PDB file of C-alpha atoms in Angstrom:
ATOM      1  CA  UNK U  11      52.531  66.780  -4.163  1.00 59.00           C
ATOM      2  CA  UNK U  12      56.031  68.193  -4.324  1.00 59.00           C
ATOM      3  CA  UNK U  13      56.991  64.773  -2.969  1.00 59.00           C
ATOM      4  CA  UNK U  14      56.658  63.536  -6.567  1.00 70.00           C
ATOM      5  CA  UNK U  15      59.821  65.428  -7.455  1.00 81.00           C
ATOM      6  CA  UNK U  16      61.789  63.683  -4.715  1.00 87.00           C
ATOM      7  CA  UNK U  17      63.702  60.543  -5.777  1.00 90.00           C
ATOM      8  CA  UNK U  18      62.037  57.400  -4.476  1.00 90.00           C
ATOM      9  CA  UNK U  19      65.091  56.209  -2.575  1.00 93.00           C
ATOM     10  CA  UNK U  20      65.012  59.391  -0.482  1.00 92.00           C
ATOM     11  CA  UNK U  21      61.501  58.567   0.744  1.00 89.00           C
ATOM     12  CA  UNK U  22      62.442  55.089   1.962  1.00 92.00           C
ATOM     13  CA  UNK U  23      61.499  54.873   5.629  1.00 91.00           C
ATOM     14  CA  UNK U  24      58.863  57.591   5.507  1.00 88.00           C
ATOM     15  CA  UNK U  25      58.790  61.273   6.281  1.00 87.00           C
ATOM     16  CA  UNK U  26      61.061  61.088   9.341  1.00 90.00           C
ATOM     17  CA  UNK U  27      63.754  59.357   7.291  1.00 93.00           C
ATOM     18  CA  UNK U  28      63.391  61.910   4.498  1.00 92.00           C
ATOM     19  CA  UNK U  29      63.816  64.845   6.870  1.00 92.00           C
ATOM     20  CA  UNK U  30      66.890  63.186   8.337  1.00 94.00           C
ATOM     21  CA  UNK U  31      68.375  62.885   4.830  1.00 95.00           C
ATOM     22  CA  UNK U  32      67.713  66.589   4.290  1.00 94.00           C
ATOM     23  CA  UNK U  33      69.970  67.250   7.284  1.00 94.00           C
ATOM     24  CA  UNK U  34      72.820  65.227   5.762  1.00 95.00           C
ATOM     25  CA  UNK U  35      74.786  67.533   3.374  1.00 94.00           C
ATOM     26  CA  UNK U  36      75.944  64.669   1.149  1.00 95.00           C
ATOM     27  CA  UNK U  37      72.511  63.098   0.785  1.00 95.00           C
ATOM     28  CA  UNK U  38      70.846  66.501   0.470  1.00 95.00           C
ATOM     29  CA  UNK U  39      73.001  67.424  -2.524  1.00 94.00           C
ATOM     30  CA  UNK U  40      72.203  64.104  -4.189  1.00 95.00           C
ATOM     31  CA  UNK U  41      68.488  64.691  -3.558  1.00 94.00           C
ATOM     32  CA  UNK U  42      68.714  68.229  -4.949  1.00 94.00           C
ATOM     33  CA  UNK U  43      70.448  67.002  -8.113  1.00 94.00           C
ATOM     34  CA  UNK U  44      67.808  64.368  -8.815  1.00 94.00           C
ATOM     35  CA  UNK U  45      64.972  66.766  -7.950  1.00 92.00           C
ATOM     36  CA  UNK U  46      66.261  69.238 -10.538  1.00 92.00           C
ATOM     37  CA  UNK U  47      66.021  66.574 -13.234  1.00 91.00           C
ATOM     38  CA  UNK U  48      62.580  65.422 -12.065  1.00 89.00           C
ATOM     39  CA  UNK U  49      61.356  69.020 -12.036  1.00 89.00           C
ATOM     40  CA  UNK U  50      62.732  69.572 -15.545  1.00 89.00           C
ATOM     41  CA  UNK U  51      60.854  66.518 -16.831  1.00 86.00           C
ATOM     42  CA  UNK U  52      57.624  67.778 -15.247  1.00 84.00           C
ATOM     43  CA  UNK U  53      57.822  71.104 -17.086  1.00 85.00           C
ATOM     44  CA  UNK U  54      59.883  73.220 -14.692  1.00 89.00           C
ATOM     45  CA  UNK U  55      59.085  75.393 -11.692  1.00 90.00           C
ATOM     46  CA  UNK U  56      56.710  77.553 -13.748  1.00 90.00           C
ATOM     47  CA  UNK U  57      54.471  74.539 -14.379  1.00 88.00           C
ATOM     48  CA  UNK U  58      53.885  73.713 -10.700  1.00 88.00           C
ATOM     49  CA  UNK U  59      51.108  75.700  -9.027  1.00 88.00           C
ATOM     50  CA  UNK U  60      51.074  75.479  -5.212  1.00 88.00           C
ATOM     51  CA  UNK U  61      47.536  74.852  -3.981  1.00 82.00           C
ATOM     52  CA  UNK U  62      47.781  74.088  -0.256  1.00 80.00           C
ATOM     53  CA  UNK U  63      45.188  75.956   1.818  1.00 78.00           C
ATOM     54  CA  UNK U  64      46.045  79.099   3.768  1.00 81.00           C
ATOM     55  CA  UNK U  65      49.784  79.142   3.125  1.00 86.00           C
ATOM     56  CA  UNK U  66      52.081  81.965   2.126  1.00 88.00           C
ATOM     57  CA  UNK U  67      52.535  80.298  -1.249  1.00 89.00           C
ATOM     58  CA  UNK U  68      48.892  79.400  -1.975  1.00 85.00           C
ATOM     59  CA  UNK U  69      48.098  80.237  -5.595  1.00 85.00           C
ATOM     60  CA  UNK U  70      51.731  80.859  -6.543  1.00 90.00           C
ATOM     61  CA  UNK U  71      53.967  78.794  -8.795  1.00 91.00           C
ATOM     62  CA  UNK U  72      57.079  77.189  -7.383  1.00 92.00           C
ATOM     63  CA  UNK U  73      59.127  79.699  -9.369  1.00 94.00           C
ATOM     64  CA  UNK U  74      57.216  82.657  -7.930  1.00 95.00           C
ATOM     65  CA  UNK U  75      57.727  81.608  -4.316  1.00 94.00           C
ATOM     66  CA  UNK U  76      61.379  80.796  -5.051  1.00 95.00           C
ATOM     67  CA  UNK U  77      61.840  84.280  -6.514  1.00 96.00           C
ATOM     68  CA  UNK U  78      60.137  85.798  -3.474  1.00 96.00           C
ATOM     69  CA  UNK U  79      62.404  83.896  -1.102  1.00 96.00           C
ATOM     70  CA  UNK U  80      65.418  84.502  -3.372  1.00 96.00           C
ATOM     71  CA  UNK U  81      66.363  80.819  -3.500  1.00 95.00           C
ATOM     72  CA  UNK U  82      66.562  78.117  -6.153  1.00 94.00           C
ATOM     73  CA  UNK U  83      63.159  76.475  -6.881  1.00 93.00           C
ATOM     74  CA  UNK U  84      64.430  73.133  -5.570  1.00 93.00           C
ATOM     75  CA  UNK U  85      65.355  74.720  -2.240  1.00 93.00           C
ATOM     76  CA  UNK U  86      61.963  76.435  -2.088  1.00 93.00           C
ATOM     77  CA  UNK U  87      60.339  73.050  -2.658  1.00 91.00           C
ATOM     78  CA  UNK U  88      62.353  71.418   0.104  1.00 92.00           C
ATOM     79  CA  UNK U  89      61.468  74.259   2.458  1.00 91.00           C
ATOM     80  CA  UNK U  90      57.766  73.767   1.691  1.00 90.00           C
ATOM     81  CA  UNK U  91      57.998  69.984   2.137  1.00 88.00           C
ATOM     82  CA  UNK U  92      59.552  70.513   5.550  1.00 87.00           C
ATOM     83  CA  UNK U  93      56.481  72.447   6.711  1.00 83.00           C
ATOM     84  CA  UNK U  94      54.295  69.340   6.845  1.00 72.00           C
ATOM     85  CA  UNK U  95      52.865  66.390   4.956  1.00 48.00           C
ATOM     86  CA  UNK U  96      50.217  68.546   3.225  1.00 55.00           C
ATOM     87  CA  UNK U  97      52.479  71.515   2.669  1.00 54.00           C
ATOM     88  CA  UNK U  98      53.461  70.567  -0.849  1.00 62.00           C
ATOM     89  CA  UNK U  99      50.127  70.110  -2.628  1.00 78.00           C
ATOM     90  CA  UNK U 100      50.542  71.139  -6.257  1.00 80.00           C
ATOM     91  CA  UNK U 101      48.789  71.204  -9.611  1.00 79.00           C
ATOM     92  CA  UNK U 102      51.271  70.240 -12.291  1.00 78.00           C
ATOM     93  CA  UNK U 103      50.628  71.662 -15.758  1.00 81.00           C
ATOM     94  CA  UNK U 104      52.684  69.342 -17.928  1.00 77.00           C
ATOM     95  CA  UNK U 105      50.027  68.164 -20.379  1.00 82.00           C
ATOM     96  CA  UNK U 106      49.412  69.852 -23.717  1.00 87.00           C
ATOM     97  CA  UNK U 107      45.970  70.855 -24.953  1.00 92.00           C
ATOM     98  CA  UNK U 108      46.073  68.880 -28.247  1.00 94.00           C
ATOM     99  CA  UNK U 109      46.661  65.666 -26.270  1.00 94.00           C
ATOM    100  CA  UNK U 110      43.781  66.418 -23.912  1.00 93.00           C
ATOM    101  CA  UNK U 111      41.450  67.085 -26.832  1.00 95.00           C
ATOM    102  CA  UNK U 112      42.565  63.962 -28.691  1.00 96.00           C
ATOM    103  CA  UNK U 113      41.917  61.718 -25.679  1.00 94.00           C
ATOM    104  CA  UNK U 114      38.582  63.383 -24.966  1.00 93.00           C
ATOM    105  CA  UNK U 115      37.280  62.365 -28.402  1.00 94.00           C
ATOM    106  CA  UNK U 116      37.991  58.661 -27.884  1.00 94.00           C
ATOM    107  CA  UNK U 117      34.931  56.421 -27.476  1.00 92.00           C
ATOM    108  CA  UNK U 118      36.387  54.748 -24.353  1.00 93.00           C
ATOM    109  CA  UNK U 119      37.034  57.964 -22.369  1.00 93.00           C
ATOM    110  CA  UNK U 120      34.680  59.030 -19.575  1.00 94.00           C
ATOM    111  CA  UNK U 121      34.348  62.085 -17.361  1.00 90.00           C
ATOM    112  CA  UNK U 122      35.714  61.602 -13.865  1.00 84.00           C
ATOM    113  CA  UNK U 123      37.524  63.217 -10.974  1.00 77.00           C
ATOM    114  CA  UNK U 124      40.068  61.762  -8.583  1.00 71.00           C
ATOM    115  CA  UNK U 125      38.745  64.176  -5.992  1.00 68.00           C
ATOM    116  CA  UNK U 126      42.062  65.590  -4.810  1.00 68.00           C
ATOM    117  CA  UNK U 127      41.781  68.150  -2.029  1.00 73.00           C
ATOM    118  CA  UNK U 128      42.750  71.728  -2.975  1.00 74.00           C
ATOM    119  CA  UNK U 129      42.165  71.017  -6.681  1.00 81.00           C
ATOM    120  CA  UNK U 130      39.108  72.418  -8.530  1.00 86.00           C
ATOM    121  CA  UNK U 131      38.522  69.086 -10.279  1.00 86.00           C
ATOM    122  CA  UNK U 132      36.977  67.845  -7.027  1.00 87.00           C
ATOM    123  CA  UNK U 133      34.020  70.197  -7.484  1.00 90.00           C
ATOM    124  CA  UNK U 134      34.180  71.315 -11.109  1.00 92.00           C
ATOM    125  CA  UNK U 135      35.330  68.525 -13.450  1.00 92.00           C
ATOM    126  CA  UNK U 136      32.003  68.130 -15.237  1.00 95.00           C
ATOM    127  CA  UNK U 137      31.248  71.854 -15.426  1.00 95.00           C
ATOM    128  CA  UNK U 138      34.776  72.545 -16.718  1.00 94.00           C
ATOM    129  CA  UNK U 139      34.508  69.882 -19.397  1.00 95.00           C
ATOM    130  CA  UNK U 140      31.141  71.211 -20.545  1.00 97.00           C
ATOM    131  CA  UNK U 141      32.037  74.901 -20.452  1.00 96.00           C
ATOM    132  CA  UNK U 142      35.415  74.623 -22.190  1.00 96.00           C
ATOM    133  CA  UNK U 143      35.193  71.601 -24.471  1.00 96.00           C
ATOM    134  CA  UNK U 144      31.502  71.664 -25.445  1.00 97.00           C
ATOM    135  CA  UNK U 145      30.499  75.328 -25.536  1.00 96.00           C
ATOM    136  CA  UNK U 146      33.775  77.227 -25.979  1.00 96.00           C
ATOM    137  CA  UNK U 147      36.166  75.056 -27.988  1.00 96.00           C
ATOM    138  CA  UNK U 148      33.546  72.704 -29.473  1.00 96.00           C
ATOM    139  CA  UNK U 149      35.832  69.686 -29.146  1.00 96.00           C
ATOM    140  CA  UNK U 150      32.910  67.350 -28.390  1.00 97.00           C
ATOM    141  CA  UNK U 151      29.148  67.644 -28.761  1.00 97.00           C
ATOM    142  CA  UNK U 152      26.623  67.971 -25.969  1.00 97.00           C
ATOM    143  CA  UNK U 153      25.494  64.406 -26.694  1.00 96.00           C
ATOM    144  CA  UNK U 154      29.078  63.130 -26.372  1.00 97.00           C
ATOM    145  CA  UNK U 155      29.517  65.017 -23.107  1.00 97.00           C
ATOM    146  CA  UNK U 156      26.357  63.461 -21.649  1.00 96.00           C
ATOM    147  CA  UNK U 157      27.247  59.988 -22.924  1.00 96.00           C
ATOM    148  CA  UNK U 158      30.744  60.108 -21.409  1.00 96.00           C
ATOM    149  CA  UNK U 159      29.315  61.336 -18.103  1.00 95.00           C
ATOM    150  CA  UNK U 160      26.445  58.884 -17.686  1.00 95.00           C
ATOM    151  CA  UNK U 161      25.790  55.744 -19.736  1.00 96.00           C
ATOM    152  CA  UNK U 162      29.368  54.931 -20.698  1.00 95.00           C
ATOM    153  CA  UNK U 163      30.697  54.989 -17.089  1.00 93.00           C
ATOM    154  CA  UNK U 164      27.740  52.850 -16.018  1.00 93.00           C
ATOM    155  CA  UNK U 165      28.563  50.357 -18.771  1.00 92.00           C
ATOM    156  CA  UNK U 166      32.256  50.254 -17.890  1.00 90.00           C
ATOM    157  CA  UNK U 167      31.602  49.676 -14.194  1.00 88.00           C
ATOM    158  CA  UNK U 168      28.723  47.298 -14.749  1.00 88.00           C
ATOM    159  CA  UNK U 169      26.173  49.432 -12.902  1.00 90.00           C
ATOM    160  CA  UNK U 170      22.903  47.705 -13.679  1.00 91.00           C
ATOM    161  CA  UNK U 171      19.893  49.848 -14.600  1.00 94.00           C
ATOM    162  CA  UNK U 172      21.824  53.082 -14.254  1.00 94.00           C
ATOM    163  CA  UNK U 173      23.283  55.678 -16.572  1.00 95.00           C
ATOM    164  CA  UNK U 174      20.310  55.900 -18.960  1.00 96.00           C
ATOM    165  CA  UNK U 175      16.823  57.450 -19.001  1.00 95.00           C
ATOM    166  CA  UNK U 176      14.906  54.221 -19.537  1.00 95.00           C
ATOM    167  CA  UNK U 177      11.777  52.673 -18.126  1.00 95.00           C
ATOM    168  CA  UNK U 178      12.570  50.477 -15.136  1.00 95.00           C
ATOM    169  CA  UNK U 179      15.959  52.103 -14.498  1.00 96.00           C
ATOM    170  CA  UNK U 180      16.882  53.940 -11.310  1.00 95.00           C
ATOM    171  CA  UNK U 181      15.962  57.593 -11.695  1.00 94.00           C
ATOM    172  CA  UNK U 182      19.342  59.300 -11.335  1.00 95.00           C
ATOM    173  CA  UNK U 183      18.780  62.552 -13.216  1.00 96.00           C
ATOM    174  CA  UNK U 184      20.595  65.891 -13.402  1.00 96.00           C
ATOM    175  CA  UNK U 185      18.927  68.882 -15.032  1.00 96.00           C
ATOM    176  CA  UNK U 186      21.259  71.771 -15.890  1.00 96.00           C
ATOM    177  CA  UNK U 187      20.906  75.084 -17.682  1.00 96.00           C
ATOM    178  CA  UNK U 188      23.011  74.746 -20.863  1.00 95.00           C
ATOM    179  CA  UNK U 189      23.576  78.508 -21.017  1.00 95.00           C
ATOM    180  CA  UNK U 190      24.775  78.861 -17.436  1.00 95.00           C
ATOM    181  CA  UNK U 191      26.440  75.567 -16.496  1.00 96.00           C
ATOM    182  CA  UNK U 192      29.964  76.639 -15.544  1.00 95.00           C
ATOM    183  CA  UNK U 193      32.663  76.110 -12.975  1.00 94.00           C
ATOM    184  CA  UNK U 194      33.239  78.438 -10.029  1.00 94.00           C
ATOM    185  CA  UNK U 195      36.043  76.535  -8.301  1.00 90.00           C
ATOM    186  CA  UNK U 196      39.622  77.503  -9.037  1.00 86.00           C
ATOM    187  CA  UNK U 197      43.060  76.732  -7.610  1.00 82.00           C
ATOM    188  CA  UNK U 198      42.659  79.209  -4.733  1.00 79.00           C
ATOM    189  CA  UNK U 199      38.996  78.525  -3.907  1.00 84.00           C
ATOM    190  CA  UNK U 200      38.772  74.869  -4.843  1.00 83.00           C
ATOM    191  CA  UNK U 201      35.443  74.074  -3.149  1.00 87.00           C
ATOM    192  CA  UNK U 202      33.203  76.627  -4.851  1.00 91.00           C
ATOM    193  CA  UNK U 203      30.086  74.938  -6.234  1.00 91.00           C
ATOM    194  CA  UNK U 204      29.499  75.093  -9.981  1.00 93.00           C
ATOM    195  CA  UNK U 205      26.634  77.145 -11.381  1.00 95.00           C
ATOM    196  CA  UNK U 206      23.755  76.094 -13.590  1.00 96.00           C
ATOM    197  CA  UNK U 207      22.646  72.807 -11.998  1.00 95.00           C
ATOM    198  CA  UNK U 208      18.913  73.205 -11.446  1.00 95.00           C
ATOM    199  CA  UNK U 209      17.485  69.847 -10.379  1.00 96.00           C
ATOM    200  CA  UNK U 210      19.056  66.577  -9.230  1.00 96.00           C
ATOM    201  CA  UNK U 211      17.211  63.320  -8.568  1.00 97.00           C
ATOM    202  CA  UNK U 212      18.931  60.345  -6.943  1.00 96.00           C
ATOM    203  CA  UNK U 213      17.055  57.052  -6.943  1.00 95.00           C
ATOM    204  CA  UNK U 214      13.940  59.028  -7.832  1.00 94.00           C
ATOM    205  CA  UNK U 215      14.178  61.407  -4.874  1.00 96.00           C
ATOM    206  CA  UNK U 216      14.930  65.087  -5.322  1.00 97.00           C
ATOM    207  CA  UNK U 217      18.356  65.943  -3.938  1.00 96.00           C
ATOM    208  CA  UNK U 218      18.484  69.444  -5.435  1.00 95.00           C
ATOM    209  CA  UNK U 219      15.565  71.753  -6.216  1.00 96.00           C
ATOM    210  CA  UNK U 220      15.939  75.021  -8.116  1.00 94.00           C
ATOM    211  CA  UNK U 221      19.692  74.999  -7.612  1.00 92.00           C
ATOM    212  CA  UNK U 222      19.642  74.341  -3.878  1.00 92.00           C
ATOM    213  CA  UNK U 223      20.218  71.093  -1.920  1.00 92.00           C
ATOM    214  CA  UNK U 224      17.122  69.561  -0.337  1.00 95.00           C
ATOM    215  CA  UNK U 225      19.041  67.591   2.338  1.00 92.00           C
ATOM    216  CA  UNK U 226      17.502  64.393   0.963  1.00 94.00           C
ATOM    217  CA  UNK U 227      20.133  61.645   1.100  1.00 93.00           C
ATOM    218  CA  UNK U 228      18.942  58.962  -1.277  1.00 93.00           C
ATOM    219  CA  UNK U 229      22.253  57.544  -2.463  1.00 92.00           C
ATOM    220  CA  UNK U 230      23.195  53.912  -1.960  1.00 89.00           C
ATOM    221  CA  UNK U 231      26.430  51.935  -1.916  1.00 90.00           C
ATOM    222  CA  UNK U 232      26.773  49.973  -5.154  1.00 87.00           C
ATOM    223  CA  UNK U 233      28.770  46.787  -4.801  1.00 82.00           C
ATOM    224  CA  UNK U 234      30.738  45.624  -7.812  1.00 76.00           C
ATOM    225  CA  UNK U 235      29.481  42.430  -9.397  1.00 74.00           C
ATOM    226  CA  UNK U 236      32.336  40.608 -11.133  1.00 74.00           C
ATOM    227  CA  UNK U 237      31.743  39.431 -14.667  1.00 73.00           C
ATOM    228  CA  UNK U 238      30.926  35.733 -14.731  1.00 75.00           C
ATOM    229  CA  UNK U 239      34.059  33.643 -14.974  1.00 75.00           C
ATOM    230  CA  UNK U 240      36.482  36.374 -13.833  1.00 74.00           C
ATOM    231  CA  UNK U 241      36.529  35.541 -10.101  1.00 66.00           C
ATOM    232  CA  UNK U 242      36.326  32.257  -8.149  1.00 58.00           C
TER     233      UNK U 242
END
């Protein structure tokens, strides 16, 4: 969110209070000054891609919409924030590839997605990791990709009898085509389904057959079981 560039004190009291501060010239200038520094530390207006649905600025960087409106990027951001609580959804590109690759190789890192709306990671995290870091850049092996997507997360979260293909375990199985497993979602069409997943079994029941959902809902809520001695 573009809200992340706003100083915390300006958000005190919620959205209504923030908008009121925007209308105060003295407070607005203070907010603008601090937003400039926050934006600089996050990589600048070129690093912030606007990903809200069906907006004039969808798919543009903050710099691009600022140039279009002929205003400073900070003022473009404030204008967008004023449109509504979801108006300022952004993808911020302030990480560097060597860092991403270094973390990905660590034995305690797992594949995940925080599921943010309007962001392709909600639908394509696993396909993206496989396509780019296994097949294209060869940062990790196929075995490491599978391990960090299945058994290791199950171990970390203490999910009993899950995450491995073993006798007596719950049959949660995904079968994908290694030559065609790739992402389709992007920052404009964030909910496009990935390609190459052929079969999916959840608790032994087929949830996807030949690349198409079967409408079988076999998932179950898994309650966390605290490690002995960690909770009263």
